[in-house]
PDB file of C-alpha atoms in Angstrom:
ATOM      1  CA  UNK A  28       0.000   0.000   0.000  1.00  0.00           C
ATOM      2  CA  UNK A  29       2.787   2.456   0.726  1.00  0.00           C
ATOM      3  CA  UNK A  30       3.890   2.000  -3.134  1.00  0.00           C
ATOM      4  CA  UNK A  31       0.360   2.750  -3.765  1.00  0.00           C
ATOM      5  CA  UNK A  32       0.396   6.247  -1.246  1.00  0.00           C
ATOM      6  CA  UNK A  33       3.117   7.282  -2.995  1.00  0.00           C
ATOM      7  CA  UNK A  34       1.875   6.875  -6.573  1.00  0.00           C
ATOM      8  CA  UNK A  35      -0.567   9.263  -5.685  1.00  0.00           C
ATOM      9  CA  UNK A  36       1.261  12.074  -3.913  1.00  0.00           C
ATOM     10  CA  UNK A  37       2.607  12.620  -8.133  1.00  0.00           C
ATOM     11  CA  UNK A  38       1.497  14.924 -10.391  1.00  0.00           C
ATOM     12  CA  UNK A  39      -0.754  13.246 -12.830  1.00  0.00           C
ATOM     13  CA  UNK A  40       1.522  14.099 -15.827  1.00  0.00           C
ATOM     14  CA  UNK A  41       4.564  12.916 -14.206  1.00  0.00           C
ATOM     15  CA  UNK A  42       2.851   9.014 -13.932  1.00  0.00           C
ATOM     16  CA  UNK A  43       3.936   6.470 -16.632  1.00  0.00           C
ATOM     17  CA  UNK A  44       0.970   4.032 -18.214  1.00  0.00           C
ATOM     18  CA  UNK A  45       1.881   1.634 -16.060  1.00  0.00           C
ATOM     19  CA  UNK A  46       1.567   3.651 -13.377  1.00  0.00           C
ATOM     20  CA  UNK A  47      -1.960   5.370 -14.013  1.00  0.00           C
ATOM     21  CA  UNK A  48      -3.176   1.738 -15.278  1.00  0.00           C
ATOM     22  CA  UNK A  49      -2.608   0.785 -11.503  1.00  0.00           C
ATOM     23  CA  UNK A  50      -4.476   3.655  -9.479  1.00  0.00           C
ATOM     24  CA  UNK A  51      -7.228   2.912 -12.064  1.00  0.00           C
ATOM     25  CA  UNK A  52      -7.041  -0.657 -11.036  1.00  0.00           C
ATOM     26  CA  UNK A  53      -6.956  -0.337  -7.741  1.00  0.00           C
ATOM     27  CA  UNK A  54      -9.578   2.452  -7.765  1.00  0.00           C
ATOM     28  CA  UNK A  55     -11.721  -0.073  -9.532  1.00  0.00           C
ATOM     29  CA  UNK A  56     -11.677  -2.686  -7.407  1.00  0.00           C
ATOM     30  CA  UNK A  57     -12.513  -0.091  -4.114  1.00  0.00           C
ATOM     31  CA  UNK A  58     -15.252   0.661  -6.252  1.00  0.00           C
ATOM     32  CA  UNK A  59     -16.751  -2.450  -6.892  1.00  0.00           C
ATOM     33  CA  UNK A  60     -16.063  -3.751  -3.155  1.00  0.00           C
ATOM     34  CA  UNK A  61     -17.889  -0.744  -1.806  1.00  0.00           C
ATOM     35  CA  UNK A  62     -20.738  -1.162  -4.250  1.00  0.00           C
ATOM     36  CA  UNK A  63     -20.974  -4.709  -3.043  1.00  0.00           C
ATOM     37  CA  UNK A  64     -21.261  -3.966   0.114  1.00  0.00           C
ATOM     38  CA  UNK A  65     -23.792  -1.091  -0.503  1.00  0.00           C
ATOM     39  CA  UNK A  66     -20.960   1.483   1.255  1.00  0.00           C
ATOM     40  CA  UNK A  67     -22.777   4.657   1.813  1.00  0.00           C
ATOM     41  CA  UNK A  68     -19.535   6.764   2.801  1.00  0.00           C
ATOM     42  CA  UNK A  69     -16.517   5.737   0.390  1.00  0.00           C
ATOM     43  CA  UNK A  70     -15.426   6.767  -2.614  1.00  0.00           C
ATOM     44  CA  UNK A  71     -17.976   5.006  -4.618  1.00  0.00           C
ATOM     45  CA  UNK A  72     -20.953   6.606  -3.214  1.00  0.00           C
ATOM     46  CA  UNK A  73     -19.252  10.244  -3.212  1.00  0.00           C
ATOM     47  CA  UNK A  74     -18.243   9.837  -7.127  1.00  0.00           C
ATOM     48  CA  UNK A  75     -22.249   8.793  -7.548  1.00  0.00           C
ATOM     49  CA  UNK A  76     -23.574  11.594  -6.144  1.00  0.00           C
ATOM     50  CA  UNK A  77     -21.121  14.528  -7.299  1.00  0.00           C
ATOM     51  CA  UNK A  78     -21.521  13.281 -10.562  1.00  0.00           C
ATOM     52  CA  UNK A  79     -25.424  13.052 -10.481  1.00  0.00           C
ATOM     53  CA  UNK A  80     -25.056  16.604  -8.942  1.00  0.00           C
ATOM     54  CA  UNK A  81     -22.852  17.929 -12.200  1.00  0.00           C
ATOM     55  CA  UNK A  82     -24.328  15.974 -14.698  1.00  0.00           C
ATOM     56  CA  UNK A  83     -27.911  17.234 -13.389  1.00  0.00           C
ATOM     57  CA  UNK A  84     -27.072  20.838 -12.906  1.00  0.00           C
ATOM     58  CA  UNK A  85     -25.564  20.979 -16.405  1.00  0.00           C
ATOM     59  CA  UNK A  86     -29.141  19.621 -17.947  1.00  0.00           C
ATOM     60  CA  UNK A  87     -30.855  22.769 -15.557  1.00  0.00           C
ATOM     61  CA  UNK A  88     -31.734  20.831 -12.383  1.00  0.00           C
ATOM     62  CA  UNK A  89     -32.295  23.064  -9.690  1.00  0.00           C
ATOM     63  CA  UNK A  90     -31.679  20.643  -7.001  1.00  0.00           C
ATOM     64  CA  UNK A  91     -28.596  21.704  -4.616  1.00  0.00           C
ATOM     65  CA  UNK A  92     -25.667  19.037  -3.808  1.00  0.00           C
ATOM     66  CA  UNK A  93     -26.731  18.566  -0.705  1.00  0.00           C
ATOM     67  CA  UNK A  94     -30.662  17.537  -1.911  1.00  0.00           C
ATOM     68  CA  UNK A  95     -29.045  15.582  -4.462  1.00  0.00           C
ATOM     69  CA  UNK A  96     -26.582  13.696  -1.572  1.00  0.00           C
ATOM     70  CA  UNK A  97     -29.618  13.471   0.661  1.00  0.00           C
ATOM     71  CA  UNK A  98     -31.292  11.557  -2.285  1.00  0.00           C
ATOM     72  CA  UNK A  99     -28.980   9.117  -2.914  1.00  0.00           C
ATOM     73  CA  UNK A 100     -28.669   8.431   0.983  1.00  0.00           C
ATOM     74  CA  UNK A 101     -32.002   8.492   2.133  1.00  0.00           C
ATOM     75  CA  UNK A 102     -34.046   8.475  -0.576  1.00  0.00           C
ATOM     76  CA  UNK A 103     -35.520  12.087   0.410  1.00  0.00           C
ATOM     77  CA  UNK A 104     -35.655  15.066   0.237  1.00  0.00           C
ATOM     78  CA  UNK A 105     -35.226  17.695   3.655  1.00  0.00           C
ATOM     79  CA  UNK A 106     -38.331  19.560   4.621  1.00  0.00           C
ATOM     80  CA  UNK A 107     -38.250  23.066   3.810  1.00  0.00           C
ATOM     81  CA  UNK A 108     -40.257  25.734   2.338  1.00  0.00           C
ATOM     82  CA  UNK A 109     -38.114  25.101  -0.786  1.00  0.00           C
ATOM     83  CA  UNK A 110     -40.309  24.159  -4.088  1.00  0.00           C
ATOM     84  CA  UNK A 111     -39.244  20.773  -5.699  1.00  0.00           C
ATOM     85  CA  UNK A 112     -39.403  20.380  -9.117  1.00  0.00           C
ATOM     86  CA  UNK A 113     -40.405  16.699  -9.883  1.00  0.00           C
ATOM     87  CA  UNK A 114     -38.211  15.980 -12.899  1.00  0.00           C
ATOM     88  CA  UNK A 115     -35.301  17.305 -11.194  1.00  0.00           C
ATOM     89  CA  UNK A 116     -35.943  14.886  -8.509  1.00  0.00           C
ATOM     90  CA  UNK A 117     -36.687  11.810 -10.870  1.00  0.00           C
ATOM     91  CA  UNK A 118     -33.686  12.563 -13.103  1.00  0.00           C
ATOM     92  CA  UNK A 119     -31.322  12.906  -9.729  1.00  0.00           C
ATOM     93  CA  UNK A 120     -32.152   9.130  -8.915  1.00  0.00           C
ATOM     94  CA  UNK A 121     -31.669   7.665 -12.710  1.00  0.00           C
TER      95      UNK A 121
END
């Protein structure tokens, strides 16, 4: 793992292939062990729900990061006197 620390304390265009072919590996298989386990506060479910977030807000949704995050981890939204728009909502959980 140490190897591992230290590939990533390098700027990204000083790694070789090799080297960026192994974060991605290892990144990958975090990803798919979190997923498995339905990990709700690793790097799998943040990259979920910031990309929701930015993929959403770029199509117009006017849902915040933090309604979009409370989606994904509770399947709701907070109460407030703010005004949901339904599509925003539906397309956050696709």
């Amino acid at each position: 793992m140490e190897n591992m620390n230290m590939l990533l304390l390098k700027n990204l265009e000083d790694l070789t292939s090799f080297e960026e072919r192994k974060i991605v590996d290892k990144l990958c298989q975090r990803f798919l062990i979190e997923h498995q386990k339905n990990d709700k506060g690793g790097i799998y479910s943040i990259s979920q729900i910031v990309f929701a977030y930015n993929s959403n807000r770029m199509e117009g949704s006017t849902l915040s990061e933090d309604q979009t995050k409370n989606l994904f981890l509770t399947g709701t939204l907070p109460q407030s006197d703010d005004i949901y728009v339904v599509k925003d909502v539906e397309e956050a959980m696709i």
